[in-house]
Amino acid sequence: MCVDHDKLSDNYDVIIIGSGLGGLTTANRLAYCGHRVLLLEFHHQLGGLATWFKRRGHIFDISLHGFPYGMVKTCKKYWNREIMQSIVQLKNIVFDNPQFSLRTTFTREDFTSILRNYFKIPQTTLDRFFTTVAGMNFYDDQSMTTRELFDQFFPGRTDVHRLLMEPITYANGSTLDDPAITYGIVFSNFMNKGVYTFEGGTDKLIRMMTDELTKSGVTICTNAKVDRIIVEDKKVRGIVTRGKTISARAVVSNSGITNTIYDLVGREGFSDDFLEKADAIRVNNSSCQVYFGIKKDSVIKDAGDLLFTSASPRFDSEELLDLHTRSKTFSIYYPKTRPGHDRHTIVASMNSRFDDWSLMDEATYKEQKKRLIDRTLIDLERYFPGVREKIDWMEAATPKTFKRYTLHTLGTSFGTKFEGLDVSRSLYKEIAGLFHVGSVGIIMSGWLGAINYGVIVANDADGFLRSATAQ
Amino acid sequence: MTRNDIKELIMEIIADIDEDADFDSLKPDQPLRDQLDLDSMDFLDIVMELRKRHKLQIPEEDYPQLASLDSCVNYLEPLLKDA
């Protein structure tokens, strides 16, 4: 399956750096198009942030929280039918905060009914709102912010703003000040048919994808950090990994866009105009997570699949990012998540700033991690009274953890703000044969965004590889 | 390729994308997108498939030419005349 580093060839048609869902998908598509593909991953496990870890018989998923229905078609077309068939709906999405407590399937039908009956919003306003967001495209005018969009349809209704924004903030790190189109595109994707998950867990998905890549003839090498991308005369020539030079006509970087520009190529490879745009990229926030494993024969009641909880009186993007935030999501994994494994695990996720954690000395860092776990456990007990006695594993991850495993600039867990998309899309205009795939621009984030962007970039790279300049 | 061959080719590619696509009631002069529930990713698949099968490079600015079955045929006819 994975090839030893010293057995790699000196030349491939195309090299993919990084195996997040975008990199994996680009690799699979380019192999399908008939190219000789090498996929390099610095970690020992494929998947990027679509990852998991095992402790004492527990398997903890990092980013399997729920994706839109579009994943069904995307997995069928770009992976295989078996992967598609493992996608199942999460029907119980819970909101609990000082402004409202409710349960929803997170579909347009159910949301409309809640907004009409519970929040007393007129049907005509709802119809206009849903039509407006559903009609948004990434190339539309970006001057309107999500805050302005909400104020236009639901003026003064901070409760409605919270219902609409909170889940999306956790899904992609966006705020009320980001372009309304990024909100509209992502929200509409979810509203289509609700929230879905992968039965069998992230480990099963990545195993199935790895099998498919092997079948497609992709050469995979893990523990293979790429030191740099070789560029000559504004053309990509290959890469250097752990001292070994490998040439290729095209390179697709699934490293972060900022990592790709500054670390893998270096500023000297780009024009001043391009660097000006690249320097303006704001990376998104990072995350904290707390993982709870429930003892083997203990059971917890079904309190919902995904819980958006907050003790903060109002929705506030800054409050969500604070070290001591009182807002968090709980993803509850019942035995149905991994049939046969029969364990319960809980993952709490919070949005977080890298610098709040990276600047701490070691003792403070350890102490703050412990306090994070304590605070989260207290919140968890509100939904699962007595759960403390059933837990046999607790662990926390901080932005530093995210940085260590992904190498992303500032440990970003949601890529970049909107401007990152244009830089990612125009990389090949600066350096022929160099492409980027990964979470950028908010809309190309999340599992569905990452996979679809992988397909889009595979099309660009295939077009290049078959063009005269690449020969 | 004749105009009919091209039509068959496009329908074959779409059938691979969506096995439930109903071609019987398809109006060739109307947008494919509205009639067959195709999205922008599906059109990208058509572009990639044409490149794979016939080495055709369709620039992004020409994607709108693929909107209906008739416009596909009109656009592709000169490009596939020797195929």
mmCIF file of N, CA and C in Angstrom, chain A residues 265-321:
data_model
loop_
_atom_site.group_PDB
_atom_site.id
_atom_site.type_symbol
_atom_site.label_atom_id
_atom_site.label_comp_id
_atom_site.label_asym_id
_atom_site.label_seq_id
_atom_site.Cartn_x
_atom_site.Cartn_y
_atom_site.Cartn_z
ATOM 1 N N VAL A 265 7.769 27.034 -1.577
ATOM 2 C CA VAL A 265 8.372 27.700 -2.742
ATOM 3 C C VAL A 265 9.325 28.804 -2.260
ATOM 4 N N GLY A 266 8.857 29.666 -1.403
ATOM 5 C CA GLY A 266 9.663 30.813 -0.951
ATOM 6 C C GLY A 266 9.257 32.061 -1.701
ATOM 7 N N ARG A 267 9.364 33.207 -1.028
ATOM 8 C CA ARG A 267 8.916 34.471 -1.622
ATOM 9 C C ARG A 267 9.579 34.763 -2.961
ATOM 10 N N GLU A 268 10.845 34.329 -3.102
ATOM 11 C CA GLU A 268 11.619 34.646 -4.308
ATOM 12 C C GLU A 268 10.995 34.060 -5.579
ATOM 13 N N GLY A 269 10.091 33.093 -5.418
ATOM 14 C CA GLY A 269 9.494 32.459 -6.593
ATOM 15 C C GLY A 269 8.335 33.246 -7.184
ATOM 16 N N PHE A 270 7.941 34.368 -6.540
ATOM 17 C CA PHE A 270 6.712 35.040 -6.955
ATOM 18 C C PHE A 270 6.909 36.506 -7.312
ATOM 19 N N SER A 271 5.977 37.018 -8.106
ATOM 20 C CA SER A 271 6.002 38.441 -8.468
ATOM 21 C C SER A 271 5.526 39.285 -7.287
ATOM 22 N N ASP A 272 5.865 40.566 -7.300
ATOM 23 C CA ASP A 272 5.457 41.463 -6.223
ATOM 24 C C ASP A 272 3.932 41.580 -6.128
ATOM 25 N N ASP A 273 3.287 41.621 -7.303
ATOM 26 C CA ASP A 273 1.831 41.741 -7.309
ATOM 27 C C ASP A 273 1.171 40.547 -6.616
ATOM 28 N N PHE A 274 1.705 39.377 -6.928
ATOM 29 C CA PHE A 274 1.141 38.164 -6.333
ATOM 30 C C PHE A 274 1.392 38.141 -4.827
ATOM 31 N N LEU A 275 2.609 38.517 -4.441
ATOM 32 C CA LEU A 275 2.944 38.503 -3.007
ATOM 33 C C LEU A 275 2.073 39.476 -2.217
ATOM 34 N N GLU A 276 1.731 40.587 -2.869
ATOM 35 C CA GLU A 276 0.872 41.549 -2.188
ATOM 36 C C GLU A 276 -0.477 40.914 -1.837
ATOM 37 N N LYS A 277 -0.994 40.133 -2.805
ATOM 38 C CA LYS A 277 -2.261 39.435 -2.553
ATOM 39 C C LYS A 277 -2.090 38.332 -1.512
ATOM 40 N N ALA A 278 -0.974 37.612 -1.619
ATOM 41 C CA ALA A 278 -0.733 36.501 -0.684
ATOM 42 C C ALA A 278 -0.553 37.016 0.743
ATOM 43 N N ASP A 279 0.155 38.142 0.871
ATOM 44 C CA ASP A 279 0.409 38.699 2.198
ATOM 45 C C ASP A 279 -0.883 39.170 2.879
ATOM 46 N N ALA A 280 -1.892 39.423 2.059
ATOM 47 C CA ALA A 280 -3.164 39.910 2.614
ATOM 48 C C ALA A 280 -4.075 38.773 3.071
ATOM 49 N N ILE A 281 -3.652 37.534 2.845
ATOM 50 C CA ILE A 281 -4.507 36.402 3.239
ATOM 51 C C ILE A 281 -4.607 36.321 4.763
ATOM 52 N N ARG A 282 -5.838 36.255 5.260
ATOM 53 C CA ARG A 282 -6.048 36.014 6.688
ATOM 54 C C ARG A 282 -6.384 34.531 6.854
ATOM 55 N N VAL A 283 -5.587 33.829 7.655
ATOM 56 C CA VAL A 283 -5.955 32.433 7.907
ATOM 57 C C VAL A 283 -7.079 32.427 8.940
ATOM 58 N N ASN A 284 -7.908 31.389 8.865
ATOM 59 C CA ASN A 284 -9.002 31.259 9.808
ATOM 60 C C ASN A 284 -8.498 30.852 11.185
ATOM 61 N N ASN A 285 -9.416 30.834 12.147
ATOM 62 C CA ASN A 285 -9.018 30.467 13.497
ATOM 63 C C ASN A 285 -8.684 28.977 13.598
ATOM 64 N N SER A 286 -8.168 28.604 14.727
ATOM 65 C CA SER A 286 -7.880 27.207 15.009
ATOM 66 C C SER A 286 -8.961 26.677 15.952
ATOM 67 N N SER A 287 -8.693 25.544 16.580
ATOM 68 C CA SER A 287 -9.697 24.913 17.433
ATOM 69 C C SER A 287 -9.091 24.343 18.700
ATOM 70 N N CYS A 288 -9.949 24.129 19.684
ATOM 71 C CA CYS A 288 -9.629 23.275 20.826
ATOM 72 C C CYS A 288 -10.632 22.139 20.802
ATOM 73 N N GLN A 289 -10.190 20.968 21.226
ATOM 74 C CA GLN A 289 -11.138 19.861 21.362
ATOM 75 C C GLN A 289 -10.883 19.138 22.677
ATOM 76 N N VAL A 290 -11.935 18.589 23.246
ATOM 77 C CA VAL A 290 -11.787 17.726 24.412
ATOM 78 C C VAL A 290 -12.462 16.395 24.073
ATOM 79 N N TYR A 291 -11.741 15.309 24.322
ATOM 80 C CA TYR A 291 -12.209 13.972 23.948
ATOM 81 C C TYR A 291 -12.564 13.194 25.212
ATOM 82 N N PHE A 292 -13.758 12.596 25.229
ATOM 83 C CA PHE A 292 -14.191 11.790 26.364
ATOM 84 C C PHE A 292 -14.507 10.375 25.870
ATOM 85 N N GLY A 293 -13.918 9.368 26.513
ATOM 86 C CA GLY A 293 -14.231 7.972 26.200
ATOM 87 C C GLY A 293 -15.061 7.384 27.319
ATOM 88 N N ILE A 294 -16.194 6.747 26.957
ATOM 89 C CA ILE A 294 -17.075 6.127 27.947
ATOM 90 C C ILE A 294 -16.650 4.663 28.131
ATOM 91 N N LYS A 295 -16.613 4.226 29.393
ATOM 92 C CA LYS A 295 -16.191 2.844 29.711
ATOM 93 C C LYS A 295 -16.912 1.811 28.862
ATOM 94 N N LYS A 296 -16.233 0.706 28.639
ATOM 95 C CA LYS A 296 -16.700 -0.318 27.703
ATOM 96 C C LYS A 296 -18.164 -0.722 27.870
ATOM 97 N N ASP A 297 -18.596 -1.054 29.063
ATOM 98 C CA ASP A 297 -19.966 -1.550 29.185
ATOM 99 C C ASP A 297 -20.950 -0.501 29.681
ATOM 100 N N SER A 298 -20.509 0.737 29.754
ATOM 101 C CA SER A 298 -21.415 1.811 30.169
ATOM 102 C C SER A 298 -22.184 2.348 28.962
ATOM 103 N N VAL A 299 -23.354 2.869 29.264
ATOM 104 C CA VAL A 299 -24.213 3.399 28.207
ATOM 105 C C VAL A 299 -24.589 4.834 28.570
ATOM 106 N N ILE A 300 -24.703 5.700 27.577
ATOM 107 C CA ILE A 300 -25.249 7.026 27.833
ATOM 108 C C ILE A 300 -26.523 7.171 27.019
ATOM 109 N N LYS A 301 -27.460 7.965 27.540
ATOM 110 C CA LYS A 301 -28.747 8.121 26.851
ATOM 111 C C LYS A 301 -28.544 8.897 25.544
ATOM 112 N N ASP A 302 -29.529 8.800 24.660
ATOM 113 C CA ASP A 302 -29.460 9.525 23.402
ATOM 114 C C ASP A 302 -29.926 10.961 23.622
ATOM 115 N N ALA A 303 -28.985 11.878 23.660
ATOM 116 C CA ALA A 303 -29.340 13.289 23.888
ATOM 117 C C ALA A 303 -29.142 14.107 22.626
ATOM 118 N N GLY A 304 -29.054 13.431 21.478
ATOM 119 C CA GLY A 304 -28.832 14.129 20.213
ATOM 120 C C GLY A 304 -27.474 13.767 19.641
ATOM 121 N N ASP A 305 -27.304 14.058 18.346
ATOM 122 C CA ASP A 305 -26.064 13.706 17.658
ATOM 123 C C ASP A 305 -25.048 14.841 17.701
ATOM 124 N N LEU A 306 -25.556 16.040 17.582
ATOM 125 C CA LEU A 306 -24.686 17.210 17.497
ATOM 126 C C LEU A 306 -25.347 18.307 18.326
ATOM 127 N N LEU A 307 -24.660 18.776 19.374
ATOM 128 C CA LEU A 307 -25.244 19.741 20.297
ATOM 129 C C LEU A 307 -24.492 21.064 20.201
ATOM 130 N N PHE A 308 -25.213 22.099 19.783
ATOM 131 C CA PHE A 308 -24.623 23.445 19.773
ATOM 132 C C PHE A 308 -25.007 24.103 21.093
ATOM 133 N N THR A 309 -24.055 24.239 21.983
ATOM 134 C CA THR A 309 -24.376 24.722 23.323
ATOM 135 C C THR A 309 -23.620 26.006 23.627
ATOM 136 N N SER A 310 -24.261 26.855 24.424
ATOM 137 C CA SER A 310 -23.587 28.076 24.850
ATOM 138 C C SER A 310 -24.262 28.626 26.098
ATOM 139 N N ALA A 311 -23.444 29.187 26.981
ATOM 140 C CA ALA A 311 -23.986 29.877 28.153
ATOM 141 C C ALA A 311 -23.861 31.381 27.967
ATOM 142 N N SER A 312 -23.367 31.782 26.807
ATOM 143 C CA SER A 312 -23.210 33.202 26.515
ATOM 144 C C SER A 312 -24.587 33.804 26.178
ATOM 145 N N PRO A 313 -24.923 34.978 26.736
ATOM 146 C CA PRO A 313 -26.263 35.528 26.512
ATOM 147 C C PRO A 313 -26.597 35.785 25.038
ATOM 148 N N ARG A 314 -25.579 36.187 24.259
ATOM 149 C CA ARG A 314 -25.799 36.482 22.838
ATOM 150 C C ARG A 314 -24.735 35.784 22.007
ATOM 151 N N PHE A 315 -25.017 35.597 20.712
ATOM 152 C CA PHE A 315 -23.993 35.073 19.802
ATOM 153 C C PHE A 315 -22.974 36.174 19.549
ATOM 154 N N ASP A 316 -21.714 35.840 19.716
ATOM 155 C CA ASP A 316 -20.655 36.825 19.551
ATOM 156 C C ASP A 316 -19.405 36.082 19.080
ATOM 157 N N SER A 317 -18.959 36.406 17.852
ATOM 158 C CA SER A 317 -17.824 35.683 17.262
ATOM 159 C C SER A 317 -16.590 35.759 18.153
ATOM 160 N N GLU A 318 -16.389 36.875 18.824
ATOM 161 C CA GLU A 318 -15.215 37.029 19.692
ATOM 162 C C GLU A 318 -15.334 36.119 20.917
ATOM 163 N N GLU A 319 -16.523 36.046 21.460
ATOM 164 C CA GLU A 319 -16.743 35.186 22.635
ATOM 165 C C GLU A 319 -16.439 33.738 22.273
ATOM 166 N N LEU A 320 -16.826 33.337 21.066
ATOM 167 C CA LEU A 320 -16.600 31.959 20.636
ATOM 168 C C LEU A 320 -15.124 31.613 20.545
ATOM 169 N N LEU A 321 -14.300 32.618 20.303
ATOM 170 C CA LEU A 321 -12.864 32.383 20.120
ATOM 171 C C LEU A 321 -12.091 32.512 21.428
#
